[in-house]
Structure formats: structure tokens, C-alpha cells
Coordinates of C-alpha atoms and ligand atoms in Angstrom, one line a residue:
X209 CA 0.0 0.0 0.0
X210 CA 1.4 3.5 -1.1
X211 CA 2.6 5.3 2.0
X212 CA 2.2 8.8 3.1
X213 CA 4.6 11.3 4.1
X214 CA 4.4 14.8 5.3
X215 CA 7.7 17.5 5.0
X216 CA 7.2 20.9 6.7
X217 CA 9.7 23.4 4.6
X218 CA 9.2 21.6 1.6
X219 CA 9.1 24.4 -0.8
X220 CA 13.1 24.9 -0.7
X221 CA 16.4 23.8 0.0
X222 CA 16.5 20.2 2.0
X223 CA 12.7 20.1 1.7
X224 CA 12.2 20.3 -1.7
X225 CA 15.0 17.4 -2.6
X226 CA 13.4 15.4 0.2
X227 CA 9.6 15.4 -1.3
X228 CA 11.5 14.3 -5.2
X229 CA 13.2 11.6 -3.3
X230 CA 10.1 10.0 -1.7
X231 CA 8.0 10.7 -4.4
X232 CA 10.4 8.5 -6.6
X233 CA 9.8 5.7 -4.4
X234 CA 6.0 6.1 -4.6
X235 CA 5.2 7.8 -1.0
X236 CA 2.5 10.6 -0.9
X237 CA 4.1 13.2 -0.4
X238 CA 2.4 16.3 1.7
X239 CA 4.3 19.4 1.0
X240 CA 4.0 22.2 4.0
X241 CA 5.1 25.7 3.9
X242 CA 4.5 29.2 3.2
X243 CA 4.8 29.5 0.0
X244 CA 4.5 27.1 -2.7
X245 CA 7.1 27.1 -5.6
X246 CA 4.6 25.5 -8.6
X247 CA 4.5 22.2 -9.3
X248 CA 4.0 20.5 -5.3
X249 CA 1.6 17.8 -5.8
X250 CA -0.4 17.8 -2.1
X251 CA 0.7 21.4 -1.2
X252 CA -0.3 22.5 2.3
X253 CA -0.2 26.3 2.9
X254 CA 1.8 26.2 6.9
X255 CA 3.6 28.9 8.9
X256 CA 4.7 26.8 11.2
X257 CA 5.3 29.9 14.1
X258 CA 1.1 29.5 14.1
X259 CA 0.2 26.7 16.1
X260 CA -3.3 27.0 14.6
X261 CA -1.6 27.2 10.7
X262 CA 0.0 23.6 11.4
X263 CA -3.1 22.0 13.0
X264 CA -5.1 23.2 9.8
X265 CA -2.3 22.1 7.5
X266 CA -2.5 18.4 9.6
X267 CA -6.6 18.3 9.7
X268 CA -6.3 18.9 5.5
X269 CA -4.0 16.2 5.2
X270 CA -6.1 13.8 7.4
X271 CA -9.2 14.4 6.0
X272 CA -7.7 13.7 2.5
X273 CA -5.0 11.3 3.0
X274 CA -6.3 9.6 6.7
X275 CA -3.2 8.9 8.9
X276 CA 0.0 9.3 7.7
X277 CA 2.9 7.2 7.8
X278 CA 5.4 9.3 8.2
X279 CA 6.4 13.3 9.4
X280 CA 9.5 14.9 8.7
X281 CA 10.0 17.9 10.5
X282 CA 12.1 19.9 8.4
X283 CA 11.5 23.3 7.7
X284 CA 14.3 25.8 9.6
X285 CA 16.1 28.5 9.7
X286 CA 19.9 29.5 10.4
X287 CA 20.5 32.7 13.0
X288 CA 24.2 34.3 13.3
X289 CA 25.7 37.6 14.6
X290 CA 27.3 38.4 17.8
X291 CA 25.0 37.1 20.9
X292 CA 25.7 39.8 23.1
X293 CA 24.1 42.2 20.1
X294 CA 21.4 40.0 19.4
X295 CA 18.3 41.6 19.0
X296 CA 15.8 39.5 20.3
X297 CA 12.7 40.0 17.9
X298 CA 15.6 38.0 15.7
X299 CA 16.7 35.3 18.4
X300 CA 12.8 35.3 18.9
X301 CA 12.0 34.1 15.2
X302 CA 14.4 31.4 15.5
X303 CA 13.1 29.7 18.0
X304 CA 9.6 30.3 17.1
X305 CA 10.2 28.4 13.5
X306 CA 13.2 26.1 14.9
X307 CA 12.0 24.9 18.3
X308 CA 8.3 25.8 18.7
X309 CA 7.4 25.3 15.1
X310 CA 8.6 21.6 15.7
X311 CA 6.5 21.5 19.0
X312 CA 3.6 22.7 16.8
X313 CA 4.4 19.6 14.1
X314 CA 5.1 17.3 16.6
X315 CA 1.8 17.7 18.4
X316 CA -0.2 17.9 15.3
X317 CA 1.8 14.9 13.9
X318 CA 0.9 12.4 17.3
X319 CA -2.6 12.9 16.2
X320 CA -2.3 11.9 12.6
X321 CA 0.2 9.6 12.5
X322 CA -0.8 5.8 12.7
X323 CA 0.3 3.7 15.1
X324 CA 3.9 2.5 14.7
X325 CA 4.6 5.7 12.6
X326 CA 7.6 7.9 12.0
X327 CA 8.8 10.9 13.7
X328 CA 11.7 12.6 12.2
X329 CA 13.3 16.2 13.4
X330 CA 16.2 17.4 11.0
X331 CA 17.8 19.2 13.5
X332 CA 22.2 20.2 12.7
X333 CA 25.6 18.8 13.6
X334 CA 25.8 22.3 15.3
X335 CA 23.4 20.9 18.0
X336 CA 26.3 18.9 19.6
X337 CA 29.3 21.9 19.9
X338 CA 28.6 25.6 20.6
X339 CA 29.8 27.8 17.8
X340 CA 31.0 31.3 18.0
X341 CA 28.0 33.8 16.5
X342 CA 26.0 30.7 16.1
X343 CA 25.0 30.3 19.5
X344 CA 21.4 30.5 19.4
X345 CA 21.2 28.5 16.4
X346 CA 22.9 25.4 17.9
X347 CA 21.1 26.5 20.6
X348 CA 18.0 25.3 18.9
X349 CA 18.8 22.6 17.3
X350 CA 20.3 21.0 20.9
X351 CA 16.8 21.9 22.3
X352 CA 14.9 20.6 19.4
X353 CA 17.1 17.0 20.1
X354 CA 16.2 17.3 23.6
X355 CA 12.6 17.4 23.2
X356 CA 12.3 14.5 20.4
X357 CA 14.3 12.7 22.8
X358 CA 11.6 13.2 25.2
X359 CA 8.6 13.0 23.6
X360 CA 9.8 9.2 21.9
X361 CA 9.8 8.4 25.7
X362 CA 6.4 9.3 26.2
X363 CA 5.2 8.3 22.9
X364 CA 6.1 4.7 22.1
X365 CA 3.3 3.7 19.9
X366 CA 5.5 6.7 17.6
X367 CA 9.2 6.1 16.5
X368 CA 11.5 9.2 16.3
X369 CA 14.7 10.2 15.5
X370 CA 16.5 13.3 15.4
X371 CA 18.9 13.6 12.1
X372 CA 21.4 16.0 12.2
X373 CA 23.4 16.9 8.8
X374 CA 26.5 19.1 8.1
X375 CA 26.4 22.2 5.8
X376 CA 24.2 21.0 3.0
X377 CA 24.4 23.2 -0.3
X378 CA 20.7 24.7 0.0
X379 CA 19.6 28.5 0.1
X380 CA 19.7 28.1 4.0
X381 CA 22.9 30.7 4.0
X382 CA 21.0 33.3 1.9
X383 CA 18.0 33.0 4.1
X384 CA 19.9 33.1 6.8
X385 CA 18.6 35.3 9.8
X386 CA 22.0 37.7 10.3
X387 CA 22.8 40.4 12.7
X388 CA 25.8 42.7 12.4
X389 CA 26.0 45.6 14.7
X390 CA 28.4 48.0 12.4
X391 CA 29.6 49.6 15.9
X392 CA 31.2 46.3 17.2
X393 CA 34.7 45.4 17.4
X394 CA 33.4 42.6 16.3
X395 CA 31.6 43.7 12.8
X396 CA 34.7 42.9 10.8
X397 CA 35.4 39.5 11.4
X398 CA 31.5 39.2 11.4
X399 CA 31.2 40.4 7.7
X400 CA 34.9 37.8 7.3
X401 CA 32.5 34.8 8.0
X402 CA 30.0 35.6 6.2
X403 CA 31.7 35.8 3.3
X404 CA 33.6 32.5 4.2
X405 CA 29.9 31.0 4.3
X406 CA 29.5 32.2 0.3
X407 CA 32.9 31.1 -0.4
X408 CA 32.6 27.8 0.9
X409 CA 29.4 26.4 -0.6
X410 CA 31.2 24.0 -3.2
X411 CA 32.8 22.5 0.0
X412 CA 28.8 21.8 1.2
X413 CA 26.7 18.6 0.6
X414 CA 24.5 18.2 -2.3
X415 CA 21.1 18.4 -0.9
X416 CA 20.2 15.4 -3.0
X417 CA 22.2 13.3 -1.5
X418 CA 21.6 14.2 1.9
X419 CA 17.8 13.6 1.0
X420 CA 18.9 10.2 -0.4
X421 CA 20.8 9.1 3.3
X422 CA 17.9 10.6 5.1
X423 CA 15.1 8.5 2.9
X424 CA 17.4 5.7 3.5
X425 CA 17.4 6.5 7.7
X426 CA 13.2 6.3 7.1
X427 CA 13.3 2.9 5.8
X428 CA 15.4 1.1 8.6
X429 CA 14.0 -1.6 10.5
X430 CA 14.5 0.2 13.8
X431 CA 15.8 4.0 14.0
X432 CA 18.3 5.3 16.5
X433 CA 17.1 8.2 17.9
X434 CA 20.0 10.0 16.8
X435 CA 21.7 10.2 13.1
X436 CA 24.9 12.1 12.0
X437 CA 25.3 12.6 8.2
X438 CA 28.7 13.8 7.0
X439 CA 32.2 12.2 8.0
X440 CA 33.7 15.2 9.2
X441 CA 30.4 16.2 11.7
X442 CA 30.8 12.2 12.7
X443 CA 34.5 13.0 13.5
X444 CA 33.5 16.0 15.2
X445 CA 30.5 14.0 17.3
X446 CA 33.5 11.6 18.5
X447 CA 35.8 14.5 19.4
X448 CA 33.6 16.0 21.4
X449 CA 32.8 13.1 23.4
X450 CA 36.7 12.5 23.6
X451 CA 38.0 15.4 24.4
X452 CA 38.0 17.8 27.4
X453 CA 35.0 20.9 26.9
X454 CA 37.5 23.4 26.8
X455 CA 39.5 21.6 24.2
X456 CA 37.1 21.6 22.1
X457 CA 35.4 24.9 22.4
X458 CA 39.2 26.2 21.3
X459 CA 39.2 24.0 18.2
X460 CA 35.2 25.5 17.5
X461 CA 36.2 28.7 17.8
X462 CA 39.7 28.2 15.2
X463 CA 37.7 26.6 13.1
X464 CA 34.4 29.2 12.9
X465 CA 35.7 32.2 13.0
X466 CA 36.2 33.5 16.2
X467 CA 39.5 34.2 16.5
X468 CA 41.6 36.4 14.1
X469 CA 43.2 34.9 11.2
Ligands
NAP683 N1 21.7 23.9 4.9 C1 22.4 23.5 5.9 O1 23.6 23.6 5.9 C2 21.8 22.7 7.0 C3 22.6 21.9 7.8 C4 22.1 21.2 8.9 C5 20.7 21.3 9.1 N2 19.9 22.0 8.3 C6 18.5 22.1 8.6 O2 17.8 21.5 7.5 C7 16.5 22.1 7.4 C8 16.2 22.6 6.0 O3 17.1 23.7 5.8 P1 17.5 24.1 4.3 O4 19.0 24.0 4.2 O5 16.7 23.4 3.3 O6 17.1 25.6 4.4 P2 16.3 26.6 3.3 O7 16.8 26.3 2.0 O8 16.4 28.0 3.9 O9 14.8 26.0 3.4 C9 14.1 26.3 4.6 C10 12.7 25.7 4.4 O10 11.9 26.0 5.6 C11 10.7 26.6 5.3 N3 10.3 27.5 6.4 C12 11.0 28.5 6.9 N4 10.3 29.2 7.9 C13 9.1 28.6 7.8 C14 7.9 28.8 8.5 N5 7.7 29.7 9.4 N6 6.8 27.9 8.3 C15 6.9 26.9 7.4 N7 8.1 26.7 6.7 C16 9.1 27.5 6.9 C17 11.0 27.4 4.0 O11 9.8 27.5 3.3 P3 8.9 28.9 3.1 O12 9.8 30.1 3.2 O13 8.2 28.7 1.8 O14 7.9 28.8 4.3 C18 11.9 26.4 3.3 O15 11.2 25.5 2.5 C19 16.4 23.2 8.5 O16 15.8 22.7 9.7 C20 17.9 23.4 8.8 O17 18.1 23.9 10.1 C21 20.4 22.7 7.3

């Protein structure tokens, strides 16, 4: 029987290569964001920073599609800039769409999914290490693993895993929520990353790929509740657990910026 699966920030990026991969392999595919690019098959219109947005999204689906087997929650967005500086109608969107918008989904998603269904958070290999003026991104993504974590325990007829990618080549840097306070000893170095972000986007994964892993994660026997995709961010996972916090807060800040060149 053809399965059902719905993507929350499917009209871009990750998203979008996600919904071509499952359609491929014959899933109904439920499409869920703000705006719909042309061409989404079941397209869902879903802020997900509106609690009432995602149930309506989640009764649509259900009262055309019945339960689904399977929720990805998906849709994101990246915050940087200096945290001290941080203005906090910014830091405030970001957790709305990164932490509450998966509460949202994962509330709606308990009610529609059938028994023995899928939970799935795409949450960052920046959940596992703080980053310098990407604090309150990794911020989210650590409490968005936290409370997956939590809610497989007091869910089990649900199965959830959190999956947490490196960069991935999608439009997430341009869409990117940025603050740079041109005042700040720090503004230069600031602007220096930021451009090291465009820069380094051959360096990133192909979203396609990444899709490809995380369709193959869907289709295990039994998920872990916690996936790492990229070998370097694996590396990283291992280091961290290795070595001493300070260690590896040094190496973070090297490697991302913080410190001048
Ligand atoms: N790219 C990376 O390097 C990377 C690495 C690790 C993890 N991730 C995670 O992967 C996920 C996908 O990111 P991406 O790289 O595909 O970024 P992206 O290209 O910026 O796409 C973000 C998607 O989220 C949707 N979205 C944003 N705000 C929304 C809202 N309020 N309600 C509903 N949908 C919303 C957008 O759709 P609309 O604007 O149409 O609503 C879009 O489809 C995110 O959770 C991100 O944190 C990304």
C-alpha cells in the first residue's frame, strides 16, 4: 500500500529534494510551507510559528490522506551575529520556527500519525558543539534533540529520530537570519565569515544526496534516535565526546571564526 509522508519546509532547500526523493519511491508526499514554488503535488499552505496554521495544514491532510505514515520535520532557519548584540525579535524568530514550530508539528503529527509511525526532526551537527555567533542557532537545534528525545519516551506507539546533517548546499545561508552591529569590534570579522559562508558552498553537501541518506534512515528496520550525516560532523560528534570541553570549544572557535586569522 502506497505510504504517506508529510515535509514541513518543503518548498526549498533540504525540503524540496526530500519530497523528489520520496515521491520517486511512490510515498504521498504532503508538501507544508508558506509558499509554494509551482509544481508541489499535495501542497499544504503552513507557517509553522502559528500553532493553529500547522493543525489546519494536519486536519487537511487527514481528511484527505487519513493517517500518515510518516512526518519529517524539516522546515528551519539558520541565525548568526554576535549574541551579546542579538536583537531579540531576531533570536525570537528562530526559536519560534526552529524549536516551537517543531512542538507545533510534533503535536499535530501524534494525532495523525498511525500507530507504529515515524517521527523525524532534522535538526544540525551544530546541536552537539557551541559555535561562535552561532549560539542560538545550535542552541535550537540542541533543544529541538532534547525534546524528540523526550517525547519518543512518552510516545512509544511513535518512533522518532532526530537527524542532524553538516552544511548542506541549499539556500539556508541566503535565508539566513544575520545580525551585524556596524559599531562592534566585532563587525569585521563578522562580515569575514559571512563571506567565508558564500565562499565555501562547493565544500557543502548536495542536498540530493543528503535527501537520499535521510530517505534511506526512514526505511530502517528500527531508528536510532540519533543520526549524523557527513564524516567530518561524525568526527567532530567523536571528538567532542573525547576530548576535554574546553578543548574543544578552542578547536570550535579556530575553526568558525572567532579568532583572528
Ligand atoms: N543547509 C544546511 O547547511 C543545514 C545543515 C544542517 C541542518 N539544516 C536544517 O535543514 C532544514 C532545512 O534547511 P535548508 O537547508 O533546506 O534551508 P532553506 O533552503 O532555507 O529552506 C528552509 C525551508 O523551511 C521553510 N520555512 C522557513 N520558515 C518557515 C515557517 N515559518 N513555516 C513553514 N516553513 C518555513 C521554507 O519555506 P517557506 O519560506 O516557503 O515557508 C523552506 O522551505 C532546517 O531545519 C535546517 O536547520 C540545514
Amino acid at each position: 500500500m502506497e505510504k504517506t509522508v508529510v515535509i514541513t519546509g518543503a518548498s526549498g532547500g533540504l525540503g524540496s529534494s526530500l519530497a523528489q526523493v520520496f515521491t520517486k519511491n511512490g510515498y504521498t508526499v504532503c508538501e507544508l510551507s508558506r509558499t509554494n514554488p509551482g509544481g508541489l503535488d499535495n501542497f499544504f499552505y503552513c507557517d509553522v510559528t502559528s500553532e493553529e496554521s500547522v493543525e489546519a495544514a494536519f486536519e487537511g491532510i487527514k481528511g484527505r490522506f487519513g493517517e500518515v505514515d510518516l512526518v519529517i520535520i524539516n522546515a528551519g532557519v539558520g541565525i548568526a551575529g554576535e549574541t551579546a548584540l542579538m536583537p531579540s525579535e531576531l533570536a525570537k524568530r528562530a526559536l519560534d520556527v526552529n524549536l516551537l514550530g517543531a512542538l507545533y508539528t510534533a503535536k499535530a503529527a501524534a494525532r495523525c500519525l498511525k500507530k507504529g509511525g515515524r517521527l523525524v526532526g532534522i535538526s544540525s551537527a551544530a546541536a552537539f558543539f557551541a559555535l561562535p555567533y552561532r549560539s542560538l542557532y545550535a542552541a535550537t537545534k540542541a533543544a529541538l534533540n532534547l525534546m524528540l528525545w523526550g517525547f519518543s519516551m512518552e510516545e512509544p506507539g511513535i518512533e522518532v529520530t532526530s537527524i542532524c546533517p553538516g552544511e548542506i548546499d541549499t539556500p539556508f545561508t541566503q535565508n539566513r537570519l544575520w545580525h551585524i552591529d556596524e559599531g562592534s569590534p566585532h563587525a569585521a570579522r563578522l562580515k569575514k565569515i559571512a563571506k567565508k559562508f558564500e565562499e565555501n558552498r562547493k565544500k557543502r553537501m548536495d542536498p540530493e544526496k543528503v535527501a537520499k541518506k535521510i530517505f534511506g534512515i526512514c526505511q530502517k528496520k528500527r531508528l536510532s534516535p540519533l543520526y549524523i550525516i557527513g564524516a567530518k560532523y561524525k568526527f567532530f560528534y567523536l571528538l567532542q565526546k573525547i576530548l576535554p570541553q574546553r578543548a574543544m570549544m578552542a578547536l570550535a572557535a579556530k575553526k568558525y571564526g572567532a579568532e583572528d586569522e
